[in-house]
């Protein structure tokens, strides 16, 4: 048994140390919003945050996640789908099939955690998720809109 | 199963009929991904398309599959348009294939492909909405004891102006269910549409942003076990043996199962408590294969097979007119070029999966499928149970692109579930399995031969296609005396084969011959988004560019001269060229392409630059679409943009190559897909000319590659005739 901190809650996990975090989340904790796409950190469908930093959970063994690391999945990004990235995605109808979008949203929100003013060059270098439907144009627009949404809500709460 | 409410089987008021013909056309049983009022009581519907709850929620039934293409929302708009309900109260559910069988296919065709989602069902879904409205109004009129003709309805409110009375759909829905079904309805002119034709938001977005949407891969049932499968690595190979004792003691492992199906699977699956355990054990399982007759087949053999057809005598003719040989003989200039397109996998983001629960008298399957009825037929065949004892519950698909029309994975999961009666089994393919066992975009070559007269007019064109036929591999019964006319998609003249008129060539070339020498390598072909227009449009549009260049003529003017009798075609081509800056003296390299397919007219103008190192940058695409009637313009825009990503991923990066009979590109590191940094800005012109419904998901994929390849020529003087581009130098 190992204790993890997932979406702000301590949870007990009974899995082998070598099990990737992706499968711990999906199969042991029932958090199926995080998707399996490739298993080799190529597509980004499995992206989650570890202490606010976007990582690809399909190649992250359980043993590498400490009890104090804050794991955030798409289910825990916001309580009600109101994170600025989720708001922007809803406003622009970004998803098509949607399967890659939890990973895309976690990658984008991770980028914006570190770079709230990320520009197109940063988007190009940091958002390397694969979307076979080809939603990239709206993803890019969505990043820029999310920046605005975040600034606006920050202004409102300030 | 918490998110999954199973509908009770609907008992048809008109009895229960399952015939061989309905089975052949594809089949299915009802599920929703979330509980709805309709689930609780399927018979309190207004009609098959519409259920309205007392809280005014309007549930619209969607028979086609949703895989990202937006058909779900478009179909709901069409029903809601005629229903005149409050769009803000609209939600959806998928009727099941089994309910469709039980109700004499009241929802029509479930299969979702060929860009037919809207264009193949707009008439009857609109009639369904219109009929429901009449019934609701009649119910209100009956209650008020006034003629229905004196009542009006809008936004879910029914009014009788003479008496000033109003009521709502939710209040009369129950009574409406027993109103006689109207025999005649009048549909609203699209010019007067209020909900359809508008860029409304998709109905299925919210749960895609929070991780709540349950895809097939996310299904969880009480007591469920998970399976990972490995099919014979070589097509036509066979499982000889495996040593289960080697993995028996691994954590969670329940066993290894030989899986042999009527669809060609011949492999082994490991079943465990979790998929990760099953997959880990499968990788450790000692397996002996008989690699079969194709064990030595490699890519050189594929190429040799295709090259053999380029000049062979056994070709059949798909398009003809005039006398090409005479044209060549009388010509001033002749041009020849040979093109090649490789095998490509669909690679949807969600790898193949299905979940089955088998008992001796029932077989239920949960799966993402583009053809719910075929999935039901597969469940019945694999389980050995009659259709009436099988059900299929469709989920939203994590991508389809044509791959999920096949039922191979349904057969597999049912075979595994039969070994564990009473225990639900979720079969999840690994990405590697998905890459090696696709239904691949057919590989073909084309030898193009054209002639010009002294004035530079195109006088003759011979297009010899050599290579793989989808129909020969998947549905040989659809061949006509051995010929696959689908092979001529986009290059066949209107009227020569009426079933192909949605994909007719719109250039009038006085002497033309298009023929096909069928050469089928041991690769399973499939319908890949765009189907045969992908390669045919590359061949035709790149070669027309070559001919225009040889004639010393402008590539736009050269095309328009051949389109004088095709005003819709000329209109989209001009629109794309004009907005794309064609003909401007700004030093930018541009390329054009045009296509009529899936009933729509589309064109693209691509703008590229190539730096001194030969690095390609696709700077801008302008794409014009005349789909006749635009049901949701913002979703058309999304589809067109996405089609460029899919088509250009194929043209730039994607190939599946064989070595020793086995596909080598087994994951995204060797089968790359376009990422955000490489995507060109795509400006979409939606220009519906009215009077028809054309497809949207596929047509523009056909112009993506040739427009870019022609722009690459403009930038570099290099003709790229063999795809993918990836390893070819563009250095000047």
PDB file of C-alpha atoms in Angstrom, chain B residues 445-665:
ATOM      1  CA  UNK B 445       0.784   4.061 -57.908  1.00  0.00           C
ATOM      2  CA  UNK B 446      -0.331   6.062 -60.915  1.00  0.00           C
ATOM      3  CA  UNK B 447       1.289   6.561 -64.275  1.00  0.00           C
ATOM      4  CA  UNK B 448       0.107   9.848 -65.707  1.00  0.00           C
ATOM      5  CA  UNK B 449       0.424  10.619 -69.387  1.00  0.00           C
ATOM      6  CA  UNK B 450      -0.865  13.881 -70.824  1.00  0.00           C
ATOM      7  CA  UNK B 451      -0.734  15.816 -74.056  1.00  0.00           C
ATOM      8  CA  UNK B 452      -0.906  19.459 -75.085  1.00  0.00           C
ATOM      9  CA  UNK B 453      -1.601  21.015 -78.424  1.00  0.00           C
ATOM     10  CA  UNK B 454       0.505  23.829 -79.844  1.00  0.00           C
ATOM     11  CA  UNK B 455      -1.575  26.403 -77.954  1.00  0.00           C
ATOM     12  CA  UNK B 456      -0.979  24.668 -74.669  1.00  0.00           C
ATOM     13  CA  UNK B 457      -4.447  23.168 -74.336  1.00  0.00           C
ATOM     14  CA  UNK B 458      -4.813  19.862 -72.556  1.00  0.00           C
ATOM     15  CA  UNK B 459      -5.907  17.466 -75.290  1.00  0.00           C
ATOM     16  CA  UNK B 460      -5.448  14.051 -73.720  1.00  0.00           C
ATOM     17  CA  UNK B 461      -4.977  12.368 -70.356  1.00  0.00           C
ATOM     18  CA  UNK B 462      -4.325   8.748 -69.502  1.00  0.00           C
ATOM     19  CA  UNK B 463      -4.279   7.945 -65.810  1.00  0.00           C
ATOM     20  CA  UNK B 464      -3.266   4.374 -65.055  1.00  0.00           C
ATOM     21  CA  UNK B 465      -3.820   3.440 -61.469  1.00  0.00           C
ATOM     22  CA  UNK B 466      -2.057   0.340 -60.224  1.00  0.00           C
ATOM     23  CA  UNK B 467      -2.560  -1.114 -56.813  1.00  0.00           C
ATOM     24  CA  UNK B 468      -4.759  -2.063 -53.980  1.00  0.00           C
ATOM     25  CA  UNK B 469      -8.548  -2.219 -54.036  1.00  0.00           C
ATOM     26  CA  UNK B 470     -10.462  -1.621 -50.822  1.00  0.00           C
ATOM     27  CA  UNK B 471     -13.540  -3.443 -52.032  1.00  0.00           C
ATOM     28  CA  UNK B 472     -11.576  -6.504 -53.143  1.00  0.00           C
ATOM     29  CA  UNK B 473     -10.179  -6.773 -49.621  1.00  0.00           C
ATOM     30  CA  UNK B 474     -13.260  -5.907 -47.584  1.00  0.00           C
ATOM     31  CA  UNK B 475     -16.377  -6.532 -49.623  1.00  0.00           C
ATOM     32  CA  UNK B 476     -15.616  -8.507 -52.764  1.00  0.00           C
ATOM     33  CA  UNK B 477     -19.351  -8.880 -53.375  1.00  0.00           C
ATOM     34  CA  UNK B 478     -19.347  -5.170 -54.298  1.00  0.00           C
ATOM     35  CA  UNK B 479     -16.964  -5.721 -57.209  1.00  0.00           C
ATOM     36  CA  UNK B 480     -18.573  -5.606 -60.645  1.00  0.00           C
ATOM     37  CA  UNK B 481     -17.111  -8.367 -62.788  1.00  0.00           C
ATOM     38  CA  UNK B 482     -13.925  -8.010 -60.811  1.00  0.00           C
ATOM     39  CA  UNK B 483     -13.811  -4.215 -61.085  1.00  0.00           C
ATOM     40  CA  UNK B 484     -13.788  -1.789 -58.140  1.00  0.00           C
ATOM     41  CA  UNK B 485     -15.449   1.411 -59.321  1.00  0.00           C
ATOM     42  CA  UNK B 486     -14.840   3.081 -55.977  1.00  0.00           C
ATOM     43  CA  UNK B 487     -11.223   3.131 -57.124  1.00  0.00           C
ATOM     44  CA  UNK B 488     -12.183   5.958 -59.490  1.00  0.00           C
ATOM     45  CA  UNK B 489     -13.395   8.316 -56.797  1.00  0.00           C
ATOM     46  CA  UNK B 490     -12.824  11.871 -57.965  1.00  0.00           C
ATOM     47  CA  UNK B 491     -11.677  10.890 -61.452  1.00  0.00           C
ATOM     48  CA  UNK B 492     -14.828   9.425 -63.022  1.00  0.00           C
ATOM     49  CA  UNK B 493     -17.129  11.378 -65.306  1.00  0.00           C
ATOM     50  CA  UNK B 494     -20.661  12.077 -64.178  1.00  0.00           C
ATOM     51  CA  UNK B 495     -23.150   9.573 -65.531  1.00  0.00           C
ATOM     52  CA  UNK B 496     -20.729   6.760 -66.326  1.00  0.00           C
ATOM     53  CA  UNK B 497     -21.526   5.086 -63.017  1.00  0.00           C
ATOM     54  CA  UNK B 498     -24.366   6.810 -61.180  1.00  0.00           C
ATOM     55  CA  UNK B 499     -23.212   5.484 -57.796  1.00  0.00           C
ATOM     56  CA  UNK B 500     -20.067   7.558 -58.256  1.00  0.00           C
ATOM     57  CA  UNK B 501     -21.694  10.838 -59.288  1.00  0.00           C
ATOM     58  CA  UNK B 502     -20.973  12.368 -55.882  1.00  0.00           C
ATOM     59  CA  UNK B 503     -17.282  12.029 -56.730  1.00  0.00           C
ATOM     60  CA  UNK B 504     -17.251  13.035 -60.407  1.00  0.00           C
ATOM     61  CA  UNK B 505     -14.376  14.720 -62.183  1.00  0.00           C
ATOM     62  CA  UNK B 506     -15.287  18.305 -63.033  1.00  0.00           C
ATOM     63  CA  UNK B 507     -12.711  18.973 -65.727  1.00  0.00           C
ATOM     64  CA  UNK B 508     -13.830  18.474 -69.321  1.00  0.00           C
ATOM     65  CA  UNK B 509     -10.830  16.799 -70.904  1.00  0.00           C
ATOM     66  CA  UNK B 510     -11.623  15.977 -74.539  1.00  0.00           C
ATOM     67  CA  UNK B 511      -9.744  12.686 -74.610  1.00  0.00           C
ATOM     68  CA  UNK B 512      -9.464  10.807 -71.360  1.00  0.00           C
ATOM     69  CA  UNK B 513      -8.805   7.302 -70.129  1.00  0.00           C
ATOM     70  CA  UNK B 514      -8.619   6.308 -66.482  1.00  0.00           C
ATOM     71  CA  UNK B 515      -8.036   2.631 -65.809  1.00  0.00           C
ATOM     72  CA  UNK B 516      -6.983   0.440 -62.923  1.00  0.00           C
ATOM     73  CA  UNK B 517      -4.759  -2.600 -62.804  1.00  0.00           C
ATOM     74  CA  UNK B 518      -5.702  -4.222 -59.507  1.00  0.00           C
ATOM     75  CA  UNK B 519      -2.670  -5.367 -57.531  1.00  0.00           C
ATOM     76  CA  UNK B 520      -3.423  -6.488 -53.987  1.00  0.00           C
ATOM     77  CA  UNK B 521      -0.512  -7.030 -51.608  1.00  0.00           C
ATOM     78  CA  UNK B 522      -1.131  -9.101 -48.451  1.00  0.00           C
ATOM     79  CA  UNK B 523      -2.215  -6.020 -46.492  1.00  0.00           C
ATOM     80  CA  UNK B 524      -5.708  -5.524 -45.109  1.00  0.00           C
ATOM     81  CA  UNK B 525      -7.123  -2.410 -46.813  1.00  0.00           C
ATOM     82  CA  UNK B 526      -9.714  -0.104 -45.331  1.00  0.00           C
ATOM     83  CA  UNK B 527     -11.747   3.055 -45.656  1.00  0.00           C
ATOM     84  CA  UNK B 528      -9.425   5.827 -44.471  1.00  0.00           C
ATOM     85  CA  UNK B 529     -10.893   9.326 -44.113  1.00  0.00           C
ATOM     86  CA  UNK B 530     -11.294  10.504 -47.704  1.00  0.00           C
ATOM     87  CA  UNK B 531     -10.928   6.938 -49.046  1.00  0.00           C
ATOM     88  CA  UNK B 532      -9.631   6.893 -52.648  1.00  0.00           C
ATOM     89  CA  UNK B 533      -9.861  10.625 -53.265  1.00  0.00           C
ATOM     90  CA  UNK B 534      -6.695  11.094 -51.223  1.00  0.00           C
ATOM     91  CA  UNK B 535      -4.347   9.480 -53.703  1.00  0.00           C
ATOM     92  CA  UNK B 536      -6.427  10.154 -56.821  1.00  0.00           C
ATOM     93  CA  UNK B 537      -6.492  13.892 -56.136  1.00  0.00           C
ATOM     94  CA  UNK B 538      -2.757  13.934 -55.540  1.00  0.00           C
ATOM     95  CA  UNK B 539      -2.246  12.194 -58.875  1.00  0.00           C
ATOM     96  CA  UNK B 540      -4.660  14.339 -60.855  1.00  0.00           C
ATOM     97  CA  UNK B 541      -4.106  17.747 -59.274  1.00  0.00           C
ATOM     98  CA  UNK B 542      -0.317  17.498 -59.121  1.00  0.00           C
ATOM     99  CA  UNK B 543      -0.198  16.261 -62.687  1.00  0.00           C
ATOM    100  CA  UNK B 544      -2.500  19.043 -63.905  1.00  0.00           C
ATOM    101  CA  UNK B 545      -0.009  21.391 -62.275  1.00  0.00           C
ATOM    102  CA  UNK B 546       2.751  19.675 -64.243  1.00  0.00           C
ATOM    103  CA  UNK B 547       0.756  20.060 -67.451  1.00  0.00           C
ATOM    104  CA  UNK B 548       0.035  23.739 -66.802  1.00  0.00           C
ATOM    105  CA  UNK B 549       3.718  24.295 -66.161  1.00  0.00           C
ATOM    106  CA  UNK B 550       4.633  22.426 -69.372  1.00  0.00           C
ATOM    107  CA  UNK B 551       2.129  24.572 -71.237  1.00  0.00           C
ATOM    108  CA  UNK B 552       3.587  27.725 -69.739  1.00  0.00           C
ATOM    109  CA  UNK B 553       0.163  28.650 -68.409  1.00  0.00           C
ATOM    110  CA  UNK B 554      -1.099  29.866 -65.082  1.00  0.00           C
ATOM    111  CA  UNK B 555      -2.297  26.880 -63.037  1.00  0.00           C
ATOM    112  CA  UNK B 556      -5.568  28.595 -62.082  1.00  0.00           C
ATOM    113  CA  UNK B 557      -6.397  29.713 -65.604  1.00  0.00           C
ATOM    114  CA  UNK B 558      -5.409  26.274 -66.944  1.00  0.00           C
ATOM    115  CA  UNK B 559      -7.914  24.609 -64.594  1.00  0.00           C
ATOM    116  CA  UNK B 560     -10.703  27.122 -65.114  1.00  0.00           C
ATOM    117  CA  UNK B 561     -10.458  26.610 -68.865  1.00  0.00           C
ATOM    118  CA  UNK B 562     -11.405  22.974 -68.280  1.00  0.00           C
ATOM    119  CA  UNK B 563     -14.254  23.894 -65.898  1.00  0.00           C
ATOM    120  CA  UNK B 564     -16.416  26.028 -68.163  1.00  0.00           C
ATOM    121  CA  UNK B 565     -19.369  23.707 -67.714  1.00  0.00           C
ATOM    122  CA  UNK B 566     -18.874  23.346 -63.970  1.00  0.00           C
ATOM    123  CA  UNK B 567     -19.777  26.654 -62.330  1.00  0.00           C
ATOM    124  CA  UNK B 568     -19.852  25.332 -58.749  1.00  0.00           C
ATOM    125  CA  UNK B 569     -16.383  23.899 -59.221  1.00  0.00           C
ATOM    126  CA  UNK B 570     -15.035  27.098 -60.722  1.00  0.00           C
ATOM    127  CA  UNK B 571     -16.613  29.143 -57.941  1.00  0.00           C
ATOM    128  CA  UNK B 572     -14.832  27.345 -55.076  1.00  0.00           C
ATOM    129  CA  UNK B 573     -11.535  27.291 -56.938  1.00  0.00           C
ATOM    130  CA  UNK B 574     -11.731  31.017 -57.650  1.00  0.00           C
ATOM    131  CA  UNK B 575     -12.749  31.765 -54.072  1.00  0.00           C
ATOM    132  CA  UNK B 576      -9.796  29.866 -52.608  1.00  0.00           C
ATOM    133  CA  UNK B 577      -7.371  31.352 -55.119  1.00  0.00           C
ATOM    134  CA  UNK B 578      -8.580  34.906 -54.619  1.00  0.00           C
ATOM    135  CA  UNK B 579      -8.493  34.880 -50.819  1.00  0.00           C
ATOM    136  CA  UNK B 580      -5.252  32.918 -50.941  1.00  0.00           C
ATOM    137  CA  UNK B 581      -3.531  35.659 -52.923  1.00  0.00           C
ATOM    138  CA  UNK B 582      -3.060  33.615 -56.079  1.00  0.00           C
ATOM    139  CA  UNK B 583      -1.385  35.652 -58.803  1.00  0.00           C
ATOM    140  CA  UNK B 584      -0.074  38.370 -56.515  1.00  0.00           C
ATOM    141  CA  UNK B 585       3.515  39.431 -57.020  1.00  0.00           C
ATOM    142  CA  UNK B 586       4.595  39.037 -53.411  1.00  0.00           C
ATOM    143  CA  UNK B 587       7.178  36.340 -54.040  1.00  0.00           C
ATOM    144  CA  UNK B 588       5.260  33.729 -52.044  1.00  0.00           C
ATOM    145  CA  UNK B 589       5.014  30.170 -53.295  1.00  0.00           C
ATOM    146  CA  UNK B 590       1.461  28.947 -53.787  1.00  0.00           C
ATOM    147  CA  UNK B 591      -0.255  25.821 -54.981  1.00  0.00           C
ATOM    148  CA  UNK B 592      -3.837  24.988 -55.920  1.00  0.00           C
ATOM    149  CA  UNK B 593      -6.033  21.927 -55.832  1.00  0.00           C
ATOM    150  CA  UNK B 594      -9.690  21.208 -56.506  1.00  0.00           C
ATOM    151  CA  UNK B 595     -11.964  18.232 -55.868  1.00  0.00           C
ATOM    152  CA  UNK B 596     -15.596  17.208 -56.131  1.00  0.00           C
ATOM    153  CA  UNK B 597     -16.285  14.386 -53.729  1.00  0.00           C
ATOM    154  CA  UNK B 598     -18.832  13.165 -51.186  1.00  0.00           C
ATOM    155  CA  UNK B 599     -21.236  15.519 -52.937  1.00  0.00           C
ATOM    156  CA  UNK B 600     -19.274  18.688 -52.151  1.00  0.00           C
ATOM    157  CA  UNK B 601     -17.080  21.017 -54.185  1.00  0.00           C
ATOM    158  CA  UNK B 602     -13.837  22.019 -52.488  1.00  0.00           C
ATOM    159  CA  UNK B 603     -10.631  23.810 -53.334  1.00  0.00           C
ATOM    160  CA  UNK B 604      -7.489  24.916 -51.555  1.00  0.00           C
ATOM    161  CA  UNK B 605      -4.752  27.442 -52.067  1.00  0.00           C
ATOM    162  CA  UNK B 606      -1.617  26.635 -50.062  1.00  0.00           C
ATOM    163  CA  UNK B 607       1.211  29.025 -49.302  1.00  0.00           C
ATOM    164  CA  UNK B 608       4.567  27.548 -48.257  1.00  0.00           C
ATOM    165  CA  UNK B 609       8.157  28.546 -47.798  1.00  0.00           C
ATOM    166  CA  UNK B 610      11.266  26.397 -47.883  1.00  0.00           C
ATOM    167  CA  UNK B 611      14.402  27.658 -46.186  1.00  0.00           C
ATOM    168  CA  UNK B 612      18.005  27.177 -47.272  1.00  0.00           C
ATOM    169  CA  UNK B 613      18.228  23.902 -45.374  1.00  0.00           C
ATOM    170  CA  UNK B 614      15.215  22.568 -47.210  1.00  0.00           C
ATOM    171  CA  UNK B 615      12.945  22.936 -44.197  1.00  0.00           C
ATOM    172  CA  UNK B 616       9.305  23.247 -45.206  1.00  0.00           C
ATOM    173  CA  UNK B 617       6.985  25.722 -43.538  1.00  0.00           C
ATOM    174  CA  UNK B 618       3.313  25.627 -44.432  1.00  0.00           C
ATOM    175  CA  UNK B 619       2.391  29.212 -43.804  1.00  0.00           C
ATOM    176  CA  UNK B 620      -1.233  29.458 -44.797  1.00  0.00           C
ATOM    177  CA  UNK B 621      -4.053  27.508 -46.404  1.00  0.00           C
ATOM    178  CA  UNK B 622      -7.265  28.933 -47.754  1.00  0.00           C
ATOM    179  CA  UNK B 623      -9.907  26.255 -48.216  1.00  0.00           C
ATOM    180  CA  UNK B 624     -13.293  26.786 -49.853  1.00  0.00           C
ATOM    181  CA  UNK B 625     -16.213  24.384 -49.467  1.00  0.00           C
ATOM    182  CA  UNK B 626     -19.550  24.313 -51.231  1.00  0.00           C
ATOM    183  CA  UNK B 627     -21.456  21.641 -49.371  1.00  0.00           C
ATOM    184  CA  UNK B 628     -24.783  22.850 -50.754  1.00  0.00           C
ATOM    185  CA  UNK B 629     -26.390  23.316 -47.364  1.00  0.00           C
ATOM    186  CA  UNK B 630     -24.399  24.255 -44.275  1.00  0.00           C
ATOM    187  CA  UNK B 631     -26.012  22.851 -41.125  1.00  0.00           C
ATOM    188  CA  UNK B 632     -23.415  24.165 -38.667  1.00  0.00           C
ATOM    189  CA  UNK B 633     -20.828  26.523 -40.177  1.00  0.00           C
ATOM    190  CA  UNK B 634     -18.496  26.545 -37.173  1.00  0.00           C
ATOM    191  CA  UNK B 635     -18.342  22.753 -37.172  1.00  0.00           C
ATOM    192  CA  UNK B 636     -17.689  22.763 -40.910  1.00  0.00           C
ATOM    193  CA  UNK B 637     -14.783  25.091 -40.190  1.00  0.00           C
ATOM    194  CA  UNK B 638     -13.489  22.668 -37.548  1.00  0.00           C
ATOM    195  CA  UNK B 639     -13.812  19.701 -39.893  1.00  0.00           C
ATOM    196  CA  UNK B 640     -12.012  21.467 -42.712  1.00  0.00           C
ATOM    197  CA  UNK B 641      -9.180  22.582 -40.444  1.00  0.00           C
ATOM    198  CA  UNK B 642      -8.865  19.093 -39.007  1.00  0.00           C
ATOM    199  CA  UNK B 643      -8.902  17.490 -42.434  1.00  0.00           C
ATOM    200  CA  UNK B 644      -5.758  19.432 -43.321  1.00  0.00           C
ATOM    201  CA  UNK B 645      -4.002  18.116 -40.230  1.00  0.00           C
ATOM    202  CA  UNK B 646      -5.029  14.550 -41.034  1.00  0.00           C
ATOM    203  CA  UNK B 647      -4.303  14.797 -44.758  1.00  0.00           C
ATOM    204  CA  UNK B 648      -1.003  16.595 -44.357  1.00  0.00           C
ATOM    205  CA  UNK B 649       0.120  14.223 -41.593  1.00  0.00           C
ATOM    206  CA  UNK B 650      -0.408  11.522 -44.182  1.00  0.00           C
ATOM    207  CA  UNK B 651       1.388  13.364 -46.964  1.00  0.00           C
ATOM    208  CA  UNK B 652       4.305  14.568 -44.893  1.00  0.00           C
ATOM    209  CA  UNK B 653       5.031  11.791 -42.418  1.00  0.00           C
ATOM    210  CA  UNK B 654       2.899   8.658 -42.600  1.00  0.00           C
ATOM    211  CA  UNK B 655       3.816   5.325 -44.085  1.00  0.00           C
ATOM    212  CA  UNK B 656       3.453   1.773 -42.910  1.00  0.00           C
ATOM    213  CA  UNK B 657       6.212  -0.391 -44.307  1.00  0.00           C
ATOM    214  CA  UNK B 658       6.548  -4.177 -44.292  1.00  0.00           C
ATOM    215  CA  UNK B 659       9.636  -6.168 -43.396  1.00  0.00           C
ATOM    216  CA  UNK B 660       9.349  -9.940 -43.163  1.00  0.00           C
ATOM    217  CA  UNK B 661       5.618  -9.560 -43.485  1.00  0.00           C
ATOM    218  CA  UNK B 662       5.347  -7.381 -40.414  1.00  0.00           C
ATOM    219  CA  UNK B 663       4.547  -3.679 -40.177  1.00  0.00           C
ATOM    220  CA  UNK B 664       7.501  -1.762 -38.792  1.00  0.00           C
ATOM    221  CA  UNK B 665       5.982   1.536 -37.625  1.00  0.00           C
TER     222      UNK B 665
END
